[in-house]
Amino acid sequence: AQVKGKGSLSFFRPEMDARYVEEQKLRAALRQAVEDEALQVVYQPMYTVDGSRIECMEALVRWKHPEKGMIAPNVFIPMAEEMGIISSITRFVLERASRDCAAWEQPAAVSVNLSAHDLLTPDIVGDILGILARTGLPPWRLHVELTESCFIDDPAAVSKVLHQLREKGVTIAIDDFGTGFSSLSYLTSLPLDIVKVDRAFIRDINHDPRQMKLLKGIAQLSRDLALRIVIEGVETQEQLQLIKENRFADLIQGYVFAPPVDAETATRMLRASGQA
Ligand code: C2E
Ligand code: CA
Ligand code: CA
Ligand code: CA
C-alpha cells in the first residue's frame, strides 16, 4: 500500500494530470466520432503519367474535431490502433469508398488503407467481400494498401489473407515502399500488384543524383517482378518531367495533379478526366 501511494503521488503531478486529461478527452471524442460515423472520406486521384486519365482514387479518412478542427490522420489513426477501434474506422472507410466508387460513371478503382491489425482480424476477407456485395462494387475495382509493418507480426497469416483477396480480384498495393526496415524478400513471397513509392524517394530528385539512381533501381526491380509503380507526393513539374523521361512510374499521385478532394469534387474530376 505504501509503494502504491508513492506511485500515485508522482503520477498526479499537475502538468502530467493535465496532459493525461487532454489525451483522454481526445480519445473520448474520437470514440464518439467513430460511433456517430462523423468521420469523412476524401479522395486523391492517381493519374497516368501524362495526366490524361485517373485510374484510381485513394480514400483518405478525415476527422474534424468539434472544437479543435481538423486532426491529422497521422495523429488519430495510431490513437485508434491503440484504443482497439481501428477496425471500425477501416470498415467505415471501406463502406463509404465502395459506395462512392460504385456510383462513379467511370470505371476507376478506389484504394483503401488497411492497418496491421485489420489484416489479423478474424474473417477480414468475409467482411470486405460483404461490403463489396452490399455496395455493388466489383472486387476488381477495389485496391487495398498495406505497409511493410503489416506483415512483421504474422507474415503467414497476412499472406493467406492477401491470397484470398487477390483470388477474388482485389488488387494489392504495398504502401510507403522503401520506408520500412524489413528485407525486400516479401516482394516475391507475397501476392502484390502495385508498389507505391514513398515521396521521400522523389523529394530531392532534381538535386540529388543518388536519388535518381535509387529510383532507377526501384523501377527496374518492380518491372522485373511485374509490379506496377505509383509514385506518391509528386509536387513539381520538374519532378514529373524526370519521372516521365526515365519511365519511373505507371501512375502519379501528388499535388502536381491534385490534392485530396471531397467526394463531390472527385466525381467531377473523374468526369473531366477523359474516361469513356
Ligand atoms: P499515406 O497512405 O501515405 O497517404 C498519402 C498522404 O500523403 C496523405 O496524407 C496525402 O494527403 C499526402 N499527400 C498526397 N500528395 C502529396 C504531395 O504531393 N505532397 C505531400 N507533401 N503530401 C501529399 P494524409 O491524408 O494526411 O494521410 C496521412 C496518412 O494517414 C496516410 O499516409 C495513411 O498512412 C494514414 N491514413 C489516412 N487515411 C487512412 C485510413 O482510412 N486508414 C488508415 N489505416 N490509415 C489512413
Ligand atoms: Ca496509402
Ligand atoms: Ca503512402
Ligand atoms: Ca504514409
mmCIF file of C-alpha atoms and ligand atoms in Angstrom:
data_model
loop_
_atom_site.group_PDB
_atom_site.id
_atom_site.type_symbol
_atom_site.label_atom_id
_atom_site.label_comp_id
_atom_site.label_asym_id
_atom_site.label_seq_id
_atom_site.Cartn_x
_atom_site.Cartn_y
_atom_site.Cartn_z
ATOM 1 C CA ALA A 1 0.000 0.000 0.000
ATOM 2 C CA GLN A 2 2.912 2.307 0.818
ATOM 3 C CA VAL A 3 4.551 1.765 -2.564
ATOM 4 C CA LYS A 4 1.270 2.268 -4.363
ATOM 5 C CA GLY A 5 0.767 5.547 -2.518
ATOM 6 C CA LYS A 6 4.144 6.816 -3.632
ATOM 7 C CA GLY A 7 3.441 5.834 -7.241
ATOM 8 C CA SER A 8 0.136 7.656 -7.214
ATOM 9 C CA LEU A 9 1.825 10.758 -5.848
ATOM 10 C CA SER A 10 4.265 11.012 -8.716
ATOM 11 C CA PHE A 11 1.508 10.132 -11.162
ATOM 12 C CA PHE A 12 -0.639 13.075 -10.152
ATOM 13 C CA ARG A 13 1.867 15.830 -10.818
ATOM 14 C CA PRO A 14 -0.416 18.618 -12.028
ATOM 15 C CA GLU A 15 1.118 19.109 -15.503
ATOM 16 C CA MET A 16 1.021 15.380 -16.179
ATOM 17 C CA ASP A 17 -2.515 15.293 -14.931
ATOM 18 C CA ALA A 18 -3.498 18.000 -17.396
ATOM 19 C CA ARG A 19 -1.872 16.248 -20.331
ATOM 20 C CA TYR A 20 -3.467 12.964 -19.351
ATOM 21 C CA VAL A 21 -6.893 14.557 -19.119
ATOM 22 C CA GLU A 22 -6.427 16.179 -22.557
ATOM 23 C CA GLU A 23 -5.428 12.868 -24.102
ATOM 24 C CA GLN A 24 -8.399 11.101 -22.538
ATOM 25 C CA LYS A 25 -10.728 13.811 -23.818
ATOM 26 C CA LEU A 26 -9.363 13.460 -27.336
ATOM 27 C CA ARG A 27 -9.803 9.699 -27.144
ATOM 28 C CA ALA A 28 -13.377 10.032 -25.917
ATOM 29 C CA ALA A 29 -14.140 12.464 -28.741
ATOM 30 C CA LEU A 30 -12.648 10.057 -31.293
ATOM 31 C CA ARG A 31 -14.657 7.153 -29.902
ATOM 32 C CA GLN A 32 -17.785 9.305 -30.195
ATOM 33 C CA ALA A 33 -16.965 10.396 -33.752
ATOM 34 C CA VAL A 34 -16.480 6.773 -34.804
ATOM 35 C CA GLU A 35 -19.742 5.723 -33.148
ATOM 36 C CA ASP A 36 -21.604 8.591 -34.825
ATOM 37 C CA GLU A 37 -19.918 7.880 -38.159
ATOM 38 C CA ALA A 38 -18.872 11.542 -38.082
ATOM 39 C CA LEU A 39 -15.608 10.894 -39.927
ATOM 40 C CA GLN A 40 -15.201 11.982 -43.532
ATOM 41 C CA VAL A 41 -13.559 10.356 -46.506
ATOM 42 C CA VAL A 42 -11.686 12.381 -49.120
ATOM 43 C CA TYR A 43 -10.140 11.133 -52.352
ATOM 44 C CA GLN A 44 -6.824 11.717 -54.057
ATOM 45 C CA PRO A 45 -6.505 10.653 -57.694
ATOM 46 C CA MET A 46 -3.740 8.544 -59.168
ATOM 47 C CA TYR A 47 -3.196 9.748 -62.714
ATOM 48 C CA THR A 48 -1.453 8.168 -65.650
ATOM 49 C CA VAL A 49 1.929 9.886 -66.003
ATOM 50 C CA ASP A 50 0.726 12.018 -68.927
ATOM 51 C CA GLY A 51 -2.085 13.307 -66.706
ATOM 52 C CA SER A 52 -4.761 12.222 -69.151
ATOM 53 C CA ARG A 53 -6.629 9.685 -67.057
ATOM 54 C CA ILE A 54 -7.462 8.854 -63.434
ATOM 55 C CA GLU A 55 -7.049 5.140 -62.826
ATOM 56 C CA CYS A 56 -7.680 5.063 -59.108
ATOM 57 C CA MET A 57 -8.784 7.232 -56.181
ATOM 58 C CA GLU A 58 -7.157 6.736 -52.775
ATOM 59 C CA ALA A 59 -9.628 7.051 -49.907
ATOM 60 C CA LEU A 60 -8.175 9.088 -47.017
ATOM 61 C CA VAL A 61 -10.032 9.490 -43.754
ATOM 62 C CA ARG A 62 -10.593 12.898 -42.105
ATOM 63 C CA TRP A 63 -11.672 13.835 -38.603
ATOM 64 C CA LYS A 64 -12.994 17.286 -37.831
ATOM 65 C CA HIS A 65 -12.988 17.714 -34.064
ATOM 66 C CA PRO A 66 -15.932 19.875 -32.889
ATOM 67 C CA GLU A 67 -13.583 22.398 -31.171
ATOM 68 C CA LYS A 68 -10.051 21.656 -32.329
ATOM 69 C CA GLY A 69 -10.838 21.482 -36.047
ATOM 70 C CA MET A 70 -9.066 19.049 -38.365
ATOM 71 C CA ILE A 71 -6.966 16.392 -36.636
ATOM 72 C CA ALA A 72 -4.383 14.756 -38.897
ATOM 73 C CA PRO A 73 -4.779 11.028 -39.597
ATOM 74 C CA ASN A 74 -1.146 10.630 -38.541
ATOM 75 C CA VAL A 75 -2.384 11.599 -35.058
ATOM 76 C CA PHE A 76 -5.722 9.816 -34.738
ATOM 77 C CA ILE A 77 -5.044 6.602 -36.687
ATOM 78 C CA PRO A 78 -2.263 5.493 -34.276
ATOM 79 C CA MET A 79 -4.575 6.520 -31.432
ATOM 80 C CA ALA A 80 -7.413 4.402 -32.852
ATOM 81 C CA GLU A 81 -4.996 1.481 -33.207
ATOM 82 C CA GLU A 82 -4.035 1.790 -29.533
ATOM 83 C CA MET A 83 -7.669 2.071 -28.487
ATOM 84 C CA GLY A 84 -8.591 -1.025 -30.461
ATOM 85 C CA ILE A 85 -11.156 0.787 -32.625
ATOM 86 C CA ILE A 86 -9.206 0.923 -35.900
ATOM 87 C CA SER A 87 -11.290 -1.858 -37.460
ATOM 88 C CA SER A 88 -14.430 0.276 -37.048
ATOM 89 C CA ILE A 89 -12.708 3.093 -38.935
ATOM 90 C CA THR A 90 -11.485 0.733 -41.641
ATOM 91 C CA ARG A 91 -14.956 -0.699 -42.097
ATOM 92 C CA PHE A 92 -16.436 2.798 -42.293
ATOM 93 C CA VAL A 93 -13.917 3.926 -44.920
ATOM 94 C CA LEU A 94 -14.331 0.702 -46.913
ATOM 95 C CA GLU A 95 -18.096 1.048 -46.936
ATOM 96 C CA ARG A 96 -18.068 4.740 -47.878
ATOM 97 C CA ALA A 97 -15.351 4.299 -50.516
ATOM 98 C CA SER A 98 -17.069 1.297 -52.098
ATOM 99 C CA ARG A 99 -20.384 3.072 -52.219
ATOM 100 C CA ASP A 100 -18.854 6.212 -53.762
ATOM 101 C CA CYS A 101 -16.815 4.224 -56.279
ATOM 102 C CA ALA A 102 -19.821 2.135 -57.339
ATOM 103 C CA ALA A 103 -21.651 5.394 -58.114
ATOM 104 C CA TRP A 104 -18.916 6.786 -60.367
ATOM 105 C CA GLU A 105 -19.793 6.630 -64.038
ATOM 106 C CA GLN A 106 -16.148 5.992 -64.889
ATOM 107 C CA PRO A 107 -14.506 2.622 -64.271
ATOM 108 C CA ALA A 108 -11.805 3.974 -61.944
ATOM 109 C CA ALA A 109 -10.821 1.923 -58.897
ATOM 110 C CA VAL A 110 -10.792 3.012 -55.267
ATOM 111 C CA SER A 111 -7.907 2.303 -52.900
ATOM 112 C CA VAL A 112 -8.335 1.823 -49.142
ATOM 113 C CA ASN A 113 -5.622 1.796 -46.465
ATOM 114 C CA LEU A 114 -5.533 -1.205 -44.138
ATOM 115 C CA SER A 115 -3.798 -1.275 -40.765
ATOM 116 C CA ALA A 116 -1.723 -4.175 -39.484
ATOM 117 C CA HIS A 117 -4.468 -5.006 -37.028
ATOM 118 C CA ASP A 118 -7.106 -5.230 -39.794
ATOM 119 C CA LEU A 119 -5.244 -7.994 -41.551
ATOM 120 C CA LEU A 120 -5.270 -10.136 -38.421
ATOM 121 C CA THR A 121 -8.965 -9.579 -37.662
ATOM 122 C CA PRO A 122 -10.815 -12.895 -37.992
ATOM 123 C CA ASP A 123 -12.784 -13.050 -41.238
ATOM 124 C CA ILE A 124 -11.475 -9.753 -42.604
ATOM 125 C CA VAL A 125 -11.861 -11.290 -46.074
ATOM 126 C CA GLY A 126 -15.531 -12.100 -45.444
ATOM 127 C CA ASP A 127 -16.065 -8.562 -44.109
ATOM 128 C CA ILE A 128 -14.527 -6.954 -47.184
ATOM 129 C CA LEU A 129 -16.420 -9.175 -49.618
ATOM 130 C CA GLY A 130 -19.632 -8.484 -47.684
ATOM 131 C CA ILE A 131 -19.130 -4.724 -48.027
ATOM 132 C CA LEU A 132 -18.411 -5.088 -51.750
ATOM 133 C CA ALA A 133 -21.566 -7.152 -52.251
ATOM 134 C CA ARG A 134 -23.676 -4.726 -50.229
ATOM 135 C CA THR A 135 -22.422 -1.650 -52.075
ATOM 136 C CA GLY A 136 -22.414 -3.293 -55.502
ATOM 137 C CA LEU A 137 -18.721 -2.727 -56.184
ATOM 138 C CA PRO A 138 -16.995 -5.466 -58.187
ATOM 139 C CA PRO A 139 -13.826 -6.700 -56.381
ATOM 140 C CA TRP A 140 -11.606 -5.735 -59.294
ATOM 141 C CA ARG A 141 -12.401 -2.083 -58.590
ATOM 142 C CA LEU A 142 -11.054 -2.297 -55.040
ATOM 143 C CA HIS A 143 -7.411 -1.823 -54.165
ATOM 144 C CA VAL A 144 -6.076 -2.290 -50.644
ATOM 145 C CA GLU A 145 -2.892 -0.599 -49.418
ATOM 146 C CA LEU A 146 -0.739 -2.062 -46.697
ATOM 147 C CA THR A 147 2.629 -1.061 -45.311
ATOM 148 C CA GLU A 148 5.639 -3.221 -44.601
ATOM 149 C CA SER A 149 4.782 -3.064 -40.893
ATOM 150 C CA CYS A 150 1.600 -5.027 -41.631
ATOM 151 C CA PHE A 151 3.404 -8.296 -42.070
ATOM 152 C CA ILE A 152 6.073 -8.320 -39.386
ATOM 153 C CA ASP A 153 3.854 -9.850 -36.682
ATOM 154 C CA ASP A 154 2.407 -12.790 -38.582
ATOM 155 C CA PRO A 155 3.566 -12.941 -42.205
ATOM 156 C CA ALA A 156 1.968 -16.329 -42.843
ATOM 157 C CA ALA A 157 -1.479 -15.178 -41.726
ATOM 158 C CA VAL A 158 -1.225 -11.951 -43.728
ATOM 159 C CA SER A 159 -0.069 -13.855 -46.798
ATOM 160 C CA LYS A 160 -3.138 -16.087 -46.541
ATOM 161 C CA VAL A 161 -5.490 -13.095 -46.315
ATOM 162 C CA LEU A 162 -3.845 -11.420 -49.309
ATOM 163 C CA HIS A 163 -4.072 -14.576 -51.406
ATOM 164 C CA GLN A 164 -7.769 -14.884 -50.602
ATOM 165 C CA LEU A 165 -8.455 -11.263 -51.501
ATOM 166 C CA ARG A 166 -6.477 -11.476 -54.700
ATOM 167 C CA GLU A 167 -8.240 -14.653 -55.739
ATOM 168 C CA LYS A 168 -11.474 -12.646 -55.651
ATOM 169 C CA GLY A 169 -9.932 -9.969 -57.852
ATOM 170 C CA VAL A 170 -8.887 -7.351 -55.283
ATOM 171 C CA THR A 171 -5.660 -5.523 -56.160
ATOM 172 C CA ILE A 172 -2.923 -5.424 -53.502
ATOM 173 C CA ALA A 173 -0.604 -2.423 -53.143
ATOM 174 C CA ILE A 174 2.391 -2.038 -50.874
ATOM 175 C CA ASP A 175 2.312 1.485 -49.439
ATOM 176 C CA ASP A 176 5.211 3.760 -48.389
ATOM 177 C CA PHE A 177 7.566 1.405 -50.177
ATOM 178 C CA GLY A 178 11.149 1.691 -49.010
ATOM 179 C CA THR A 179 10.481 3.396 -45.687
ATOM 180 C CA GLY A 180 10.198 0.275 -43.523
ATOM 181 C CA PHE A 181 13.050 -1.728 -42.164
ATOM 182 C CA SER A 182 12.051 -5.126 -43.455
ATOM 183 C CA SER A 183 14.017 -7.001 -46.086
ATOM 184 C CA LEU A 184 12.720 -6.955 -49.648
ATOM 185 C CA SER A 185 12.061 -10.695 -49.730
ATOM 186 C CA TYR A 186 8.335 -10.069 -49.243
ATOM 187 C CA LEU A 187 8.212 -8.683 -52.781
ATOM 188 C CA THR A 188 8.383 -12.214 -54.091
ATOM 189 C CA SER A 189 6.730 -14.103 -51.229
ATOM 190 C CA LEU A 190 3.537 -12.024 -51.044
ATOM 191 C CA PRO A 191 0.919 -11.658 -53.790
ATOM 192 C CA LEU A 192 1.421 -7.992 -54.678
ATOM 193 C CA ASP A 193 0.296 -5.989 -57.709
ATOM 194 C CA ILE A 194 1.389 -2.420 -57.030
ATOM 195 C CA VAL A 195 4.312 -0.702 -55.365
ATOM 196 C CA LYS A 196 3.627 2.789 -54.034
ATOM 197 C CA VAL A 197 6.960 4.542 -53.751
ATOM 198 C CA ASP A 198 7.105 6.914 -50.789
ATOM 199 C CA ARG A 199 7.581 10.597 -51.518
ATOM 200 C CA ALA A 200 10.875 10.524 -49.629
ATOM 201 C CA PHE A 201 12.347 8.998 -52.812
ATOM 202 C CA ILE A 202 11.420 11.862 -55.114
ATOM 203 C CA ARG A 203 11.581 14.869 -52.815
ATOM 204 C CA ASP A 204 15.139 15.811 -53.817
ATOM 205 C CA ILE A 205 15.333 14.077 -57.158
ATOM 206 C CA ASN A 206 16.157 17.285 -59.017
ATOM 207 C CA HIS A 207 19.225 17.990 -56.881
ATOM 208 C CA ASP A 208 20.427 14.621 -55.672
ATOM 209 C CA PRO A 209 21.859 12.230 -58.274
ATOM 210 C CA ARG A 210 21.824 9.402 -55.754
ATOM 211 C CA GLN A 211 18.032 9.657 -55.568
ATOM 212 C CA MET A 212 17.893 9.216 -59.335
ATOM 213 C CA LYS A 213 19.888 6.025 -59.020
ATOM 214 C CA LEU A 214 17.737 4.699 -56.195
ATOM 215 C CA LEU A 215 14.561 5.384 -58.126
ATOM 216 C CA LYS A 216 16.038 3.757 -61.226
ATOM 217 C CA GLY A 217 16.772 0.668 -59.161
ATOM 218 C CA ILE A 218 13.296 0.566 -57.645
ATOM 219 C CA ALA A 219 11.674 0.985 -61.063
ATOM 220 C CA GLN A 220 13.803 -1.768 -62.587
ATOM 221 C CA LEU A 221 13.146 -4.139 -59.693
ATOM 222 C CA SER A 222 9.391 -3.515 -59.824
ATOM 223 C CA ARG A 223 9.282 -4.066 -63.590
ATOM 224 C CA ASP A 224 11.240 -7.300 -63.298
ATOM 225 C CA LEU A 225 8.703 -8.510 -60.743
ATOM 226 C CA ALA A 226 5.779 -7.362 -62.936
ATOM 227 C CA LEU A 227 4.605 -4.852 -60.320
ATOM 228 C CA ARG A 228 3.007 -1.558 -61.286
ATOM 229 C CA ILE A 229 4.604 1.558 -59.831
ATOM 230 C CA VAL A 230 2.835 4.519 -58.267
ATOM 231 C CA ILE A 231 4.985 7.431 -57.144
ATOM 232 C CA GLU A 232 3.449 9.407 -54.302
ATOM 233 C CA GLY A 233 3.947 13.002 -53.281
ATOM 234 C CA VAL A 234 4.958 14.371 -56.670
ATOM 235 C CA GLU A 235 4.691 18.118 -56.224
ATOM 236 C CA THR A 236 6.513 19.891 -59.052
ATOM 237 C CA GLN A 237 6.607 19.880 -62.856
ATOM 238 C CA GLU A 238 10.351 19.253 -62.644
ATOM 239 C CA GLN A 239 9.829 16.058 -60.668
ATOM 240 C CA LEU A 240 7.080 14.979 -63.053
ATOM 241 C CA GLN A 241 9.330 15.608 -66.057
ATOM 242 C CA LEU A 242 12.122 13.446 -64.665
ATOM 243 C CA ILE A 243 9.694 10.647 -63.866
ATOM 244 C CA LYS A 244 8.319 10.820 -67.415
ATOM 245 C CA GLU A 245 11.709 10.901 -69.126
ATOM 246 C CA ASN A 246 13.011 7.948 -67.155
ATOM 247 C CA ARG A 247 9.774 5.970 -67.145
ATOM 248 C CA PHE A 248 9.996 5.638 -63.385
ATOM 249 C CA ALA A 249 6.257 5.211 -62.808
ATOM 250 C CA ASP A 250 2.986 3.966 -64.214
ATOM 251 C CA LEU A 251 0.863 6.263 -62.076
ATOM 252 C CA ILE A 252 1.385 9.544 -60.230
ATOM 253 C CA GLN A 253 -0.292 10.654 -57.013
ATOM 254 C CA GLY A 254 0.587 14.102 -55.758
ATOM 255 C CA TYR A 255 -0.150 17.801 -55.548
ATOM 256 C CA VAL A 256 1.248 18.316 -59.070
ATOM 257 C CA PHE A 257 -2.030 16.833 -60.314
ATOM 258 C CA ALA A 258 -4.400 17.083 -57.346
ATOM 259 C CA PRO A 259 -4.595 17.157 -53.540
ATOM 260 C CA PRO A 260 -7.148 15.007 -51.705
ATOM 261 C CA VAL A 261 -10.641 16.361 -52.516
ATOM 262 C CA ASP A 262 -14.174 15.744 -51.238
ATOM 263 C CA ALA A 263 -16.358 13.094 -52.845
ATOM 264 C CA GLU A 264 -18.321 15.556 -54.933
ATOM 265 C CA THR A 265 -15.178 17.117 -56.413
ATOM 266 C CA ALA A 266 -13.749 13.632 -57.030
ATOM 267 C CA THR A 267 -16.829 12.741 -59.053
ATOM 268 C CA ARG A 268 -16.399 15.899 -61.146
ATOM 269 C CA MET A 269 -12.683 15.265 -61.662
ATOM 270 C CA LEU A 270 -13.416 11.755 -62.900
ATOM 271 C CA ARG A 271 -15.940 13.102 -65.389
ATOM 272 C CA ALA A 272 -13.385 15.597 -66.638
ATOM 273 C CA SER A 273 -10.537 13.117 -66.843
ATOM 274 C CA GLY A 274 -11.488 11.935 -70.286
ATOM 275 C CA GLN A 275 -12.678 8.473 -69.463
ATOM 276 C CA ALA A 276 -15.187 6.637 -71.576
HETATM 277 P P1 C2E B 1 -0.495 7.663 -46.988
HETATM 278 O O1 C2E B 1 -1.327 6.424 -47.105
HETATM 279 O O2 C2E B 1 0.924 7.599 -47.412
HETATM 280 O O3 C2E B 1 -1.295 8.807 -47.749
HETATM 281 C C1 C2E B 1 -0.674 9.790 -48.501
HETATM 282 C C2 C2E B 1 -0.553 11.065 -47.722
HETATM 283 O O4 C2E B 1 0.248 11.977 -48.466
HETATM 284 C C3 C2E B 1 -1.882 11.758 -47.499
HETATM 285 O O5 C2E B 1 -1.815 12.398 -46.236
HETATM 286 C C4 C2E B 1 -1.902 12.811 -48.603
HETATM 287 O O6 C2E B 1 -2.723 13.920 -48.318
HETATM 288 C C5 C2E B 1 -0.435 13.201 -48.645
HETATM 289 N N1 C2E B 1 -0.043 13.746 -49.950
HETATM 290 C C6 C2E B 1 -0.584 13.491 -51.146
HETATM 291 N N2 C2E B 1 0.058 14.133 -52.142
HETATM 292 C C7 C2E B 1 1.050 14.832 -51.559
HETATM 293 C C8 C2E B 1 2.069 15.715 -52.074
HETATM 294 O O7 C2E B 1 2.211 15.963 -53.262
HETATM 295 N N3 C2E B 1 2.926 16.243 -51.171
HETATM 296 C C9 C2E B 1 2.819 15.988 -49.831
HETATM 297 N N4 C2E B 1 3.686 16.569 -49.021
HETATM 298 N N5 C2E B 1 1.873 15.154 -49.318
HETATM 299 C C10 C2E B 1 0.993 14.582 -50.169
HETATM 300 P P2 C2E B 1 -2.967 12.257 -45.177
HETATM 301 O O8 C2E B 1 -4.313 12.247 -45.852
HETATM 302 O O9 C2E B 1 -2.698 13.290 -44.134
HETATM 303 O O10 C2E B 1 -2.754 10.830 -44.568
HETATM 304 C C11 C2E B 1 -1.625 10.531 -43.814
HETATM 305 C C12 C2E B 1 -1.562 9.057 -43.509
HETATM 306 O O11 C2E B 1 -2.605 8.641 -42.638
HETATM 307 C C13 C2E B 1 -1.707 8.200 -44.758
HETATM 308 O O12 C2E B 1 -0.492 8.159 -45.449
HETATM 309 C C14 C2E B 1 -2.103 6.869 -44.132
HETATM 310 O O13 C2E B 1 -0.968 6.196 -43.665
HETATM 311 C C15 C2E B 1 -2.943 7.308 -42.947
HETATM 312 N N6 C2E B 1 -4.358 7.199 -43.331
HETATM 313 C C16 C2E B 1 -5.155 8.081 -43.969
HETATM 314 N N7 C2E B 1 -6.392 7.594 -44.141
HETATM 315 C C17 C2E B 1 -6.390 6.350 -43.594
HETATM 316 C C18 C2E B 1 -7.381 5.308 -43.436
HETATM 317 O O14 C2E B 1 -8.552 5.407 -43.859
HETATM 318 N N8 C2E B 1 -6.974 4.157 -42.805
HETATM 319 C C19 C2E B 1 -5.697 4.004 -42.345
HETATM 320 N N9 C2E B 1 -5.391 2.829 -41.742
HETATM 321 N N10 C2E B 1 -4.752 4.935 -42.479
HETATM 322 C C20 C2E B 1 -5.091 6.102 -43.088
HETATM 323 CA CA CA B 2 -1.858 4.968 -48.602
HETATM 324 CA CA CA B 3 1.924 6.224 -48.884
HETATM 325 CA CA CA B 4 2.466 7.494 -45.402
#
